[in-house]
Coordinates of C-alpha atoms in Angstrom, one line a residue:
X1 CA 16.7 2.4 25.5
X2 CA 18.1 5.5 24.8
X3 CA 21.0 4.2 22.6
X4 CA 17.7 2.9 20.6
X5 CA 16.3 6.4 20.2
X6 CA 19.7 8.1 19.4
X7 CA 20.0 5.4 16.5
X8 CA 16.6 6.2 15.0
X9 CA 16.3 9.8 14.7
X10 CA 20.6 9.3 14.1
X11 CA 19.3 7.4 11.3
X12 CA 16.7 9.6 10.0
X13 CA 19.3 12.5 10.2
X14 CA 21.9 11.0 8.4
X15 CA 19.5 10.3 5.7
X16 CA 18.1 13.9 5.8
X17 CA 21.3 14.9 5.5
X18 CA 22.9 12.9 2.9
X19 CA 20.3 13.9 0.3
X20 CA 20.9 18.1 0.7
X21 CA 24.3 16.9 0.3
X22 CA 24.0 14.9 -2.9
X23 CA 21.8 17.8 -4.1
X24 CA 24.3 20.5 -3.3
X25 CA 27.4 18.9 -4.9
X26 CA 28.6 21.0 -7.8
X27 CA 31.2 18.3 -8.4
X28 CA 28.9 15.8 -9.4
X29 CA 27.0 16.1 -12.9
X30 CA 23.4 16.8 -12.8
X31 CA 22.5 13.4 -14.0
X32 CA 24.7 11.8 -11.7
X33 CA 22.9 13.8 -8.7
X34 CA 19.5 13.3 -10.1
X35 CA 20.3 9.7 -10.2
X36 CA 20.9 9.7 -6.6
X37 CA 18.6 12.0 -5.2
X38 CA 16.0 9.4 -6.3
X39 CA 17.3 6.5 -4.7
X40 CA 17.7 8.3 -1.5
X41 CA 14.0 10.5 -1.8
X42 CA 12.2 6.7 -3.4
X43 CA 13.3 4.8 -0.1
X44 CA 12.4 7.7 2.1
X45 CA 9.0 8.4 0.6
X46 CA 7.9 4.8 -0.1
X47 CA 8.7 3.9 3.6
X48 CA 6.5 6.8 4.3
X49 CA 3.7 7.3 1.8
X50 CA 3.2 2.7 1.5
X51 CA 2.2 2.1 4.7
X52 CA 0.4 5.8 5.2
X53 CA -2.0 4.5 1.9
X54 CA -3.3 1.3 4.2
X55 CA -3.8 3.5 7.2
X56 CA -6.1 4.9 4.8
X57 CA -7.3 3.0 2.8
X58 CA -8.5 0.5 5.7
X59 CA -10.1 2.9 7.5
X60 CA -12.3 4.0 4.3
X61 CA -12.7 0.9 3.7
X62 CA -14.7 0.3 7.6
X63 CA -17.3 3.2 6.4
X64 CA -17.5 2.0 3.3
X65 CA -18.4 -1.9 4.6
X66 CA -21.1 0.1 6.8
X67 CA -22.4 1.7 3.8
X68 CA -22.1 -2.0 1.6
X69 CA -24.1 -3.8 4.2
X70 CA -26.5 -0.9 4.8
X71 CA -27.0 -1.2 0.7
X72 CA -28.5 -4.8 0.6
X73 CA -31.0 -4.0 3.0
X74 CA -32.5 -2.0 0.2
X75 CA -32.4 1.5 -1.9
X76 CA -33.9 3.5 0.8
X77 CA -31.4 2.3 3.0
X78 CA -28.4 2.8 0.9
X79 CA -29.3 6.5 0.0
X80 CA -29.8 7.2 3.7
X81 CA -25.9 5.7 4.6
X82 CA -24.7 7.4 1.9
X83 CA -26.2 10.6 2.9
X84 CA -25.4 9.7 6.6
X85 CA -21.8 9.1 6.1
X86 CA -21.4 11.3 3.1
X87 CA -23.9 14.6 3.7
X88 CA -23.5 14.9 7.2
X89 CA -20.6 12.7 9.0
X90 CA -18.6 14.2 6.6
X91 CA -18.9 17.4 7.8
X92 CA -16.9 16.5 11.0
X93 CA -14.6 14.6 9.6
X94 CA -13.6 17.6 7.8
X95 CA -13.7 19.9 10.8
X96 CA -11.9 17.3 12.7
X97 CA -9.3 16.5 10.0
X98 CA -8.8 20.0 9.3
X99 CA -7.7 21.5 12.9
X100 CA -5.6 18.0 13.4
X101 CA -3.6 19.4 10.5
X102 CA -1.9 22.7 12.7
X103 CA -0.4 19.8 14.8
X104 CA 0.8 18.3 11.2
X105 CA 2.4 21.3 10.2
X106 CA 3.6 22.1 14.0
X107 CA 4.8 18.3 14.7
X108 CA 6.4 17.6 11.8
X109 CA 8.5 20.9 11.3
X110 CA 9.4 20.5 15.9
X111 CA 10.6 17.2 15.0
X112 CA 12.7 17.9 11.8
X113 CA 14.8 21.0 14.0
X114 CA 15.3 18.0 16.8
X115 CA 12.5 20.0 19.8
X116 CA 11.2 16.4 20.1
X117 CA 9.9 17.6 23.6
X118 CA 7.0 19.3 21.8
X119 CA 5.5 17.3 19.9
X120 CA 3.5 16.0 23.2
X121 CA 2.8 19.7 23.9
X122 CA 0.8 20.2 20.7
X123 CA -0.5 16.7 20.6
X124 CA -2.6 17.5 24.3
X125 CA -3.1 20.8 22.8
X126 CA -5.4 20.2 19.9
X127 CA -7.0 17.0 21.8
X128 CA -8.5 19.2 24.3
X129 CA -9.4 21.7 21.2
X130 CA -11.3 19.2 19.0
X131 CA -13.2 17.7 22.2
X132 CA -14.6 21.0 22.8
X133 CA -15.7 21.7 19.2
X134 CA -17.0 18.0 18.9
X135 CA -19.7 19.3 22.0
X136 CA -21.5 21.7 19.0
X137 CA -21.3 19.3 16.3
X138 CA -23.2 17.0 18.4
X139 CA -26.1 19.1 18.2
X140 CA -25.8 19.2 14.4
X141 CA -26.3 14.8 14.3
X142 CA -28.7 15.3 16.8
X143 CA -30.8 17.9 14.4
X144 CA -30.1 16.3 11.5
X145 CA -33.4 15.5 10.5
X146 CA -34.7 18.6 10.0
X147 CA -31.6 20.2 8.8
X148 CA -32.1 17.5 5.5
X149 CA -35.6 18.8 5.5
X150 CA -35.0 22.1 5.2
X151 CA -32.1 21.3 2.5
X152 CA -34.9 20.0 0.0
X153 CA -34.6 16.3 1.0
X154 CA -37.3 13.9 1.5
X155 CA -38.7 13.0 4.1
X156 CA -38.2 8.8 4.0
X157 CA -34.8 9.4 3.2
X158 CA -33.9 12.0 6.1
X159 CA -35.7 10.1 8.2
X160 CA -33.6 7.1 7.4
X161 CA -30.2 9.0 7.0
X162 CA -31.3 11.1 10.6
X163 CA -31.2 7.2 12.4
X164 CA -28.1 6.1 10.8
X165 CA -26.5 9.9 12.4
X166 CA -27.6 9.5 15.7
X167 CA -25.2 6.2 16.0
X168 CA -22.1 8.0 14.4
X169 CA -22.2 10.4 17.5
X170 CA -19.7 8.7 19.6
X171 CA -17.3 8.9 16.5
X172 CA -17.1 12.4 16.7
X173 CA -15.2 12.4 19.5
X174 CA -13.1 9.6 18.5
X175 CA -11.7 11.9 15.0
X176 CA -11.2 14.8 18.0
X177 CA -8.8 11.9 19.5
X178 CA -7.2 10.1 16.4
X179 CA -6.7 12.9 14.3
X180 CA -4.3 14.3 16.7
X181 CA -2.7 11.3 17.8
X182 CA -2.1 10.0 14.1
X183 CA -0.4 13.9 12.6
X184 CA 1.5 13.0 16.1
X185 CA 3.1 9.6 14.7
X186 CA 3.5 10.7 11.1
X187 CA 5.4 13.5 11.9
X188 CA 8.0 10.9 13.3
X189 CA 7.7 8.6 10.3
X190 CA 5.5 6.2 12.8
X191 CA 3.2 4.6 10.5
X192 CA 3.1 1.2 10.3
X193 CA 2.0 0.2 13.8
X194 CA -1.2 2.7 12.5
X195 CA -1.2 0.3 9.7
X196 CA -1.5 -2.4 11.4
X197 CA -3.9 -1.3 14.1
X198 CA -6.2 -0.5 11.0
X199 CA -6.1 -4.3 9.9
X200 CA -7.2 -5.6 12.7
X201 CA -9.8 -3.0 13.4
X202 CA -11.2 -3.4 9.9
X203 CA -11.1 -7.3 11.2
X204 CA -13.3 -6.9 13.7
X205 CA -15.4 -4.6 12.0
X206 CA -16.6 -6.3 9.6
X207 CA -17.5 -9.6 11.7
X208 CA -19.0 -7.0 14.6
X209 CA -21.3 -5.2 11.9
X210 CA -22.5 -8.6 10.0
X211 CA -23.7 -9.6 13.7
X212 CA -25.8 -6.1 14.5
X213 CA -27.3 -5.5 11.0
X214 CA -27.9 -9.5 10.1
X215 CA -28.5 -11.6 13.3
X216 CA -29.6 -9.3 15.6
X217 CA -31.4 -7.2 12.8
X218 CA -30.6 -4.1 14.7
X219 CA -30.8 -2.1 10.7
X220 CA -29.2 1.2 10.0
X221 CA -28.7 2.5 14.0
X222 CA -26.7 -0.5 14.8
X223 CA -24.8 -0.4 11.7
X224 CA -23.7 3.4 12.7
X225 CA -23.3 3.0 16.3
X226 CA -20.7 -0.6 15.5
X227 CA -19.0 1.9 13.2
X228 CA -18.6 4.5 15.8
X229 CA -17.3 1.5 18.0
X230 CA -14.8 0.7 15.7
X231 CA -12.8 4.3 15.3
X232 CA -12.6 4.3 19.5
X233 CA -10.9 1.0 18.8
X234 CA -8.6 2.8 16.8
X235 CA -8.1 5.1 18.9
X236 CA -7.3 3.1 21.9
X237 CA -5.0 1.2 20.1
X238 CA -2.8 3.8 18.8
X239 CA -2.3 5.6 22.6
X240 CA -1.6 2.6 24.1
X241 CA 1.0 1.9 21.7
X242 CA 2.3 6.0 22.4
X243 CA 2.9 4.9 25.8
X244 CA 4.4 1.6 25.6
X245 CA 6.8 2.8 22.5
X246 CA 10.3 3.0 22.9
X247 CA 10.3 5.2 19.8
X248 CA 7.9 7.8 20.9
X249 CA 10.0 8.1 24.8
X250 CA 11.2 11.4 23.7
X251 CA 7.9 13.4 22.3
X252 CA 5.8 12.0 24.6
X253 CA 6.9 12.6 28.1
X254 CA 3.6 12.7 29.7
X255 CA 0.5 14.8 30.0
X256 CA 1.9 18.4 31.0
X257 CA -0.5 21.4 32.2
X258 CA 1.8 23.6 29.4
X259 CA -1.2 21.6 27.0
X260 CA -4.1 24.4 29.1
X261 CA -1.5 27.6 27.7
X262 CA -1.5 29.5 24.5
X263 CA -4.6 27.8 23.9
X264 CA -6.2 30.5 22.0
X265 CA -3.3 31.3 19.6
X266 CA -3.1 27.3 18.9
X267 CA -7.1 27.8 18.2
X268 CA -6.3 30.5 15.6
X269 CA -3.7 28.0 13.9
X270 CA -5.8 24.9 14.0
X271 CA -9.1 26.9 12.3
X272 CA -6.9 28.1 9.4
X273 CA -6.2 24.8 9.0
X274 CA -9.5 23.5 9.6
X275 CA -11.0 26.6 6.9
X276 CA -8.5 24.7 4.2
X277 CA -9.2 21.8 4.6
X278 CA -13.2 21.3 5.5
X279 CA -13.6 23.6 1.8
X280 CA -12.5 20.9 0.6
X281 CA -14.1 17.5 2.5
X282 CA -16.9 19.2 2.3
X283 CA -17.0 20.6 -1.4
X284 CA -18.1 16.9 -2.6
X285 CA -20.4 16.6 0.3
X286 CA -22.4 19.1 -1.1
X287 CA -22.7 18.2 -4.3
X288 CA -24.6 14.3 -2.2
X289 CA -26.9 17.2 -1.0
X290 CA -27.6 18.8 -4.3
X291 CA -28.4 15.6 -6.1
X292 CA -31.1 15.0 -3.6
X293 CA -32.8 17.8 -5.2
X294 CA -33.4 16.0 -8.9
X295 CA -35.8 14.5 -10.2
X296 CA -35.7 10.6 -8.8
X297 CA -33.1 11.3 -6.0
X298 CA -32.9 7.8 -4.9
X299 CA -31.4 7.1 -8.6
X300 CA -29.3 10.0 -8.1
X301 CA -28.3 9.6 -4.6
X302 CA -27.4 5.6 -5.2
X303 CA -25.3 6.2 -8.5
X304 CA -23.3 9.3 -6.7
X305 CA -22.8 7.5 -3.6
X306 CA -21.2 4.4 -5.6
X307 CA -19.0 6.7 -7.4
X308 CA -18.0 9.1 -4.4
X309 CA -17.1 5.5 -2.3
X310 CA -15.4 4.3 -5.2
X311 CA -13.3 7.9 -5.3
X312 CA -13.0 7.8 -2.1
X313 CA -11.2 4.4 -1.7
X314 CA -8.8 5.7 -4.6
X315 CA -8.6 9.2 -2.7
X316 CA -7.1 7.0 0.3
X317 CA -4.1 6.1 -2.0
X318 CA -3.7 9.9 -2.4
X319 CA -4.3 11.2 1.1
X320 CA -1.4 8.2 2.3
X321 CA 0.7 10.4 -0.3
X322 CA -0.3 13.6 1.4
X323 CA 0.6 12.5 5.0
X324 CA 4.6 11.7 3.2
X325 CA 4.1 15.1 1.3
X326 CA 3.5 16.6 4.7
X327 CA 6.0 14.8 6.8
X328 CA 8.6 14.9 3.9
X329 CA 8.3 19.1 3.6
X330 CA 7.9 19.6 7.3
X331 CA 10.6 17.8 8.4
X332 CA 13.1 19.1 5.8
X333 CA 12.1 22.9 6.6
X334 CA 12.4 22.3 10.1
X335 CA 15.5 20.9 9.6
X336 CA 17.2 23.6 7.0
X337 CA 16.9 21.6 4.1
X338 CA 15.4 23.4 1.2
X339 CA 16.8 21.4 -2.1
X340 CA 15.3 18.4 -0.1
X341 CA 12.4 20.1 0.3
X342 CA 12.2 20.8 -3.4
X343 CA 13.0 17.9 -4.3
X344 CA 10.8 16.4 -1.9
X345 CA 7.6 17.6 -3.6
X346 CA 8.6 16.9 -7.0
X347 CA 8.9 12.7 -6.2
X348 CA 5.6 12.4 -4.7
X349 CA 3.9 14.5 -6.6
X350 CA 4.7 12.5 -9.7
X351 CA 4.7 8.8 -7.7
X352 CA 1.1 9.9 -6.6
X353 CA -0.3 11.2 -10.4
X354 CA 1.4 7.5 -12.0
X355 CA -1.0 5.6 -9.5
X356 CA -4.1 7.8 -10.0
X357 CA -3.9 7.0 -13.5
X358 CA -3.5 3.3 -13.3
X359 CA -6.6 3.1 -11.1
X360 CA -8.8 5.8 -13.6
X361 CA -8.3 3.1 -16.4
X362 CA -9.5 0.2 -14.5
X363 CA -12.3 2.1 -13.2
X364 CA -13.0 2.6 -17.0
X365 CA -11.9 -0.8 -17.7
X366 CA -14.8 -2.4 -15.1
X367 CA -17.8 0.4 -15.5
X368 CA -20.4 -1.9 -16.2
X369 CA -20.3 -4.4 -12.9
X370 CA -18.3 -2.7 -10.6
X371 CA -21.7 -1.0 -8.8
X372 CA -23.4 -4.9 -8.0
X373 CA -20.9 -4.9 -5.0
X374 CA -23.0 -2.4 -3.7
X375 CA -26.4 -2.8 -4.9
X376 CA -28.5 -5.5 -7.0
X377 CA -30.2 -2.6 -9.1
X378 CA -30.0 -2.1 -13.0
X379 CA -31.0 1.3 -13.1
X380 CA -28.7 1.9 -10.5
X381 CA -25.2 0.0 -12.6
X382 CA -26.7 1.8 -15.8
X383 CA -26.6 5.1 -13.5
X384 CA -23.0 4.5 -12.3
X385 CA -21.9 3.7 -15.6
X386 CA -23.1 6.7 -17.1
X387 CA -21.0 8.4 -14.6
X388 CA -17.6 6.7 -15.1
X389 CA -16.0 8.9 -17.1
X390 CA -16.1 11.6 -14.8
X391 CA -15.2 9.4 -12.1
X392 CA -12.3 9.0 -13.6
X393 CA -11.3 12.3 -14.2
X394 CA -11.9 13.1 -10.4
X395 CA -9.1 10.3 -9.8
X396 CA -6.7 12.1 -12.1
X397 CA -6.9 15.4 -10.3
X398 CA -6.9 13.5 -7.1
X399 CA -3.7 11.9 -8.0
X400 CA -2.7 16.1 -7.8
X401 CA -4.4 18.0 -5.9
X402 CA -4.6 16.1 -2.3
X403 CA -0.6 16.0 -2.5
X404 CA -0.6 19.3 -3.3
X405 CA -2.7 20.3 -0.2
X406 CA 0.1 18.1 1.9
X407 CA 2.9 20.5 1.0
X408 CA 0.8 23.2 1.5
X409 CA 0.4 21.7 5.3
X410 CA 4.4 21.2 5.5
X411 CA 4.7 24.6 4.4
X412 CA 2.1 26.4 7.0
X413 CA 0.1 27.8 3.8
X414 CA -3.1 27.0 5.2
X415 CA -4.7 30.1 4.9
X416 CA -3.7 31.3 1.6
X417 CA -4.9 28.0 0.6
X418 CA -8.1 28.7 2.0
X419 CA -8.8 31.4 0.0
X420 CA -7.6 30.0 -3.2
X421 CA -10.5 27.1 -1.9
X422 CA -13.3 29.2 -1.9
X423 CA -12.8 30.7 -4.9
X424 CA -12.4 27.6 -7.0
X425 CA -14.6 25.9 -5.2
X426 CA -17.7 28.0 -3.8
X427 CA -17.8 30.8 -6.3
X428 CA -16.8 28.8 -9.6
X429 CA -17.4 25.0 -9.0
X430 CA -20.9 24.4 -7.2
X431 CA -22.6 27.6 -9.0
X432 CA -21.5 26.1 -12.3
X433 CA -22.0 22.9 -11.5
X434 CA -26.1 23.7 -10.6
X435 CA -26.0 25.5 -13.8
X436 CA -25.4 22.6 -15.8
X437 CA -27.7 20.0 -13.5
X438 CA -30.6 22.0 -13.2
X439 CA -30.6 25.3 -16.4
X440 CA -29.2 22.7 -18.6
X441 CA -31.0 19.3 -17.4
X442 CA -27.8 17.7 -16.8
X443 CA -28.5 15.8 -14.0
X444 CA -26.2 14.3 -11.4
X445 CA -23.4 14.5 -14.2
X446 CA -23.8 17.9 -14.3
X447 CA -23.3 19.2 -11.2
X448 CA -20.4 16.9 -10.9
X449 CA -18.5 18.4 -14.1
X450 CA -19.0 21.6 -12.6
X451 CA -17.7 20.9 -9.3
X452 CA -14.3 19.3 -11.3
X453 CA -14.4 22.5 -12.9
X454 CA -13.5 23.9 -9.8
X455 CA -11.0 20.9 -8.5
X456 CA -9.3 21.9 -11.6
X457 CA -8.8 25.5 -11.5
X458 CA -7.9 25.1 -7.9
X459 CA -5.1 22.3 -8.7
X460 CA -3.6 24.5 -11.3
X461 CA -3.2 27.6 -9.0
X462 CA -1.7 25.5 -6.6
X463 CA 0.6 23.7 -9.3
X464 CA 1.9 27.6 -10.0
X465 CA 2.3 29.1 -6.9
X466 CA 4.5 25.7 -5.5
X467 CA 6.7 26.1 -8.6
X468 CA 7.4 29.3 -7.8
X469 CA 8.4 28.4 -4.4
X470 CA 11.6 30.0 -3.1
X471 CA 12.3 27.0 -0.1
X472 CA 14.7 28.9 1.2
X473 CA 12.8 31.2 2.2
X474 CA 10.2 28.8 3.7
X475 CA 13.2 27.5 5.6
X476 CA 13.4 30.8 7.5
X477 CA 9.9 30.8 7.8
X478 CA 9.7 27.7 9.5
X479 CA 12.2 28.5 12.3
X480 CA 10.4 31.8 13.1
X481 CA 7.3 29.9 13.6
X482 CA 8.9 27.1 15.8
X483 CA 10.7 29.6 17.7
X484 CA 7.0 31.4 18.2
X485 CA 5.6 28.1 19.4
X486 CA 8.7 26.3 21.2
X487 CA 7.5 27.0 24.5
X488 CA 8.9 25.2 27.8
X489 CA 6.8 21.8 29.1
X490 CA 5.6 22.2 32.4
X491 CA 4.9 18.8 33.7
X492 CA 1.4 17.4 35.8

């Protein structure tokens, strides 16, 4: 067993390895090292960033069934998913997602400079923080109702969207559980079992949620709560498959009481992170909640959601190239390697924008039917393809931006990147974009070019300030950090 081990992180090391070396020989021409630098950085990245994009893209794809069926049973119904899964689970997701990334940055950077011990240490670490912090947000779903109220929405459709929350409550607590255990396997290149578990969840899914919503007529609630059902299979799935492992045998060694210690400086970690990253999850979310406050919000509400689900399903392809951005920077800092690092963000930057722009054309290419695999409506498909074109701008900057927030995570920026967030976002985006919905009658497309205003500006800065990078300095960075945090495991 351990002969196994040795040979796969001896192979991931050799590979490491091999590219600072092609990228640091003088001797051979640039071309020459360019040439080979890709070979090396495609095979490592695809292997990464491939089967990251199903993880994904089938998990987007089990809310977005949810949402599909929820949409047949009628307009009323499909606004209240939408604002269900967009306006309000969304906000834990991004919570959840965002503290789960100080054990990205942490894990992947231990496992690069070979402290494999510890990547169970800050796995059990941020579990037992995001359980706690999924105690308050259960209050939130549970006053959901009148939180929609009070945000201007009305009253059939927070009514509706306030019984479609109550069944995603159990899901918070499994994104307090997978979140962690997923930054876990990524940071060990450990994807495709993730990938895999996902397919067969999505499986059962699907055939679970036709029963509740269509045979046993058990409407929006049952919808939620077989969607909630499915993440804890997920979940399940992927620790069982931590234990049983022979690759994980070395970073996870068993629960240890050294995951109760340091807790509070690992909380102050984990909510930069979470401040970067819920700005952003959440940016779109509000612009779901503004539209309800237009004229005709159902209209509104039904074309954005469309869009936003469509975006999001292309978003997935980006975010599978942010986990690889992540892993890719992370380990190479923690393992010295700053042209690979470099390099590194370069590749999948560029991989990531080439894909993002095949899929903006055929969103173009298809504006006019591809809403009826939502909804029957007209009014609704002539809404959506009204909207198109900025739908497919939003997947252009996506193809940018999300990868860019993955180095960021590999680097540690988190909260510089936070800042940069609200300005771009909260002071120029959603002001501007309420300017040009409501001052200038704008509608729905609107607030949605301000709020790419904002994705833009932010993208940009971030594009500027990674250019000017010095990695060798975010080299020495990275050992002083896992020198602060490479404590000793005290076992159970």
């Amino acid at each position: 067993m351990d002969e196994i081990l040795l040979q796969k992180h001896s192979s991931y090391e050799l590979i490491s390895s091999e590219l600072e070396d092609v990228l640091s020989d003088g001797s051979l021409p640039v071309s020459r090292r360019l040439w080979r630098g890709l070979s090396i950085e495609f095979m490592t990245l695809f292997r990464l960033a491939a089967p990251a994009c199903v993880v994904y893209l089938l998990n987007n794809v089990i809310s977005m069934s949810t949402q599909i069926y929820c949409g047949h049973l009628g307009n009323v119904q499909l606004a209240a998913s939408s604002l269900g899964n967009t306006g309000v689970q969304l906000f834990a997701y991004g919570l959840m997602l965002g503290m789960g990334s100080a054990v990205e940055t942490l894990c992947g950077q231990a496992y690069g400079a070979h402290k494999y011990d510890m990547l169970g240490i800050y796995l059990q670490r941020s579990t037992i923080l995001l359980m706690a912090t999924g105690i308050p947000l259960t209050l939130v779903y549970i006053f959901s109702k009148p939180i929609l109220l009070a945000l201007g929405e009305s009253e059939e459709v927070a009514e509706a969207a306030a019984l479609f929350v109550y069944g995603l409550i159990p899901q918070i607590f499994a994104y307090a559980a997978n979140f962690p255990i997923q930054k876990f396997l990524q940071a060990q290149s450990i994807i495709f079992p993730s990938a895999l578990i996902a397919a067969v969840s999505l499986v059962i899914h699907v055939l679970l949620t036709w029963v509740v919503v269509y045979v046993l007529d058990w409407g929006l609630l049952g919808a939620s709560l077989t969607l909630s059902f499915s993440w804890w299979i997920i979940v399940v799935a992927q620790f069982v498959y931590i234990l049983m492992s022979e690759k994980c045998k070395k970073t996870w060694t068993g629960f240890s009481w050294q995951a109760f210690s340091g807790l509070w400086e690992f909380l102050k970690l984990s909510t930069s992170s979470a401040v970067m990253l819920c700005l952003e999850t959440w940016y779109f979310q509000i612009l779901v909640l503004v539209a309800g406050l237009l004229p005709n919000p159902t209209i509104a509400l039904d074309s954005l959601a469309i869009c936003q689900t469509i975006l999001g399903w292309v978003f997935m392809v980006a975010v599978g190239f942010n986990a690889a951005a992540s892993v890719r920077i992370s380990n190479e800092l923690g393992a010295g390697h700053p042209k690979s690092a470099s390099f590194a963000v370069v590749i999948v930057n560029s991989s990531s924008f080439i894909i993002s722009a095949i899929c903006a054309v055929l969103v173009l290419i298809l504006r006019h039917v591809m809403s009826y695999a939502f909804t029957e409506g007209e009014v609704v498909a002539e809404a959506v393809s009204d909207l198109t074109p900025l739908l497919a701008i939003s997947i252009l900057l996506n193809g940018v931006q999300p990868v860019l927030s993955g180095v960021a995570v590999g680097c540690g920026w988190q909260t510089f990147v936070a800042y940069v967030n609200v300005a771009c976002y909260y002071i120029v985006g959603i002001p501007l974009g309420v300017l040009l919905g409501f001052y200038f009658n704008l509608g729905a497309k609107g607030i949605w070019s301000g709020m790419i205003g904002g994705v833009a500006m932010q993208t940009l800065i971030l594009l500027w300030v990674t250019f000017r990078t010095n990695w060798n300095d975010e080299v020495d960075k990275a050992r002083s950090r896992l020198d602060k945090w490479g404590d000793q495991r005290q076992p159970m």
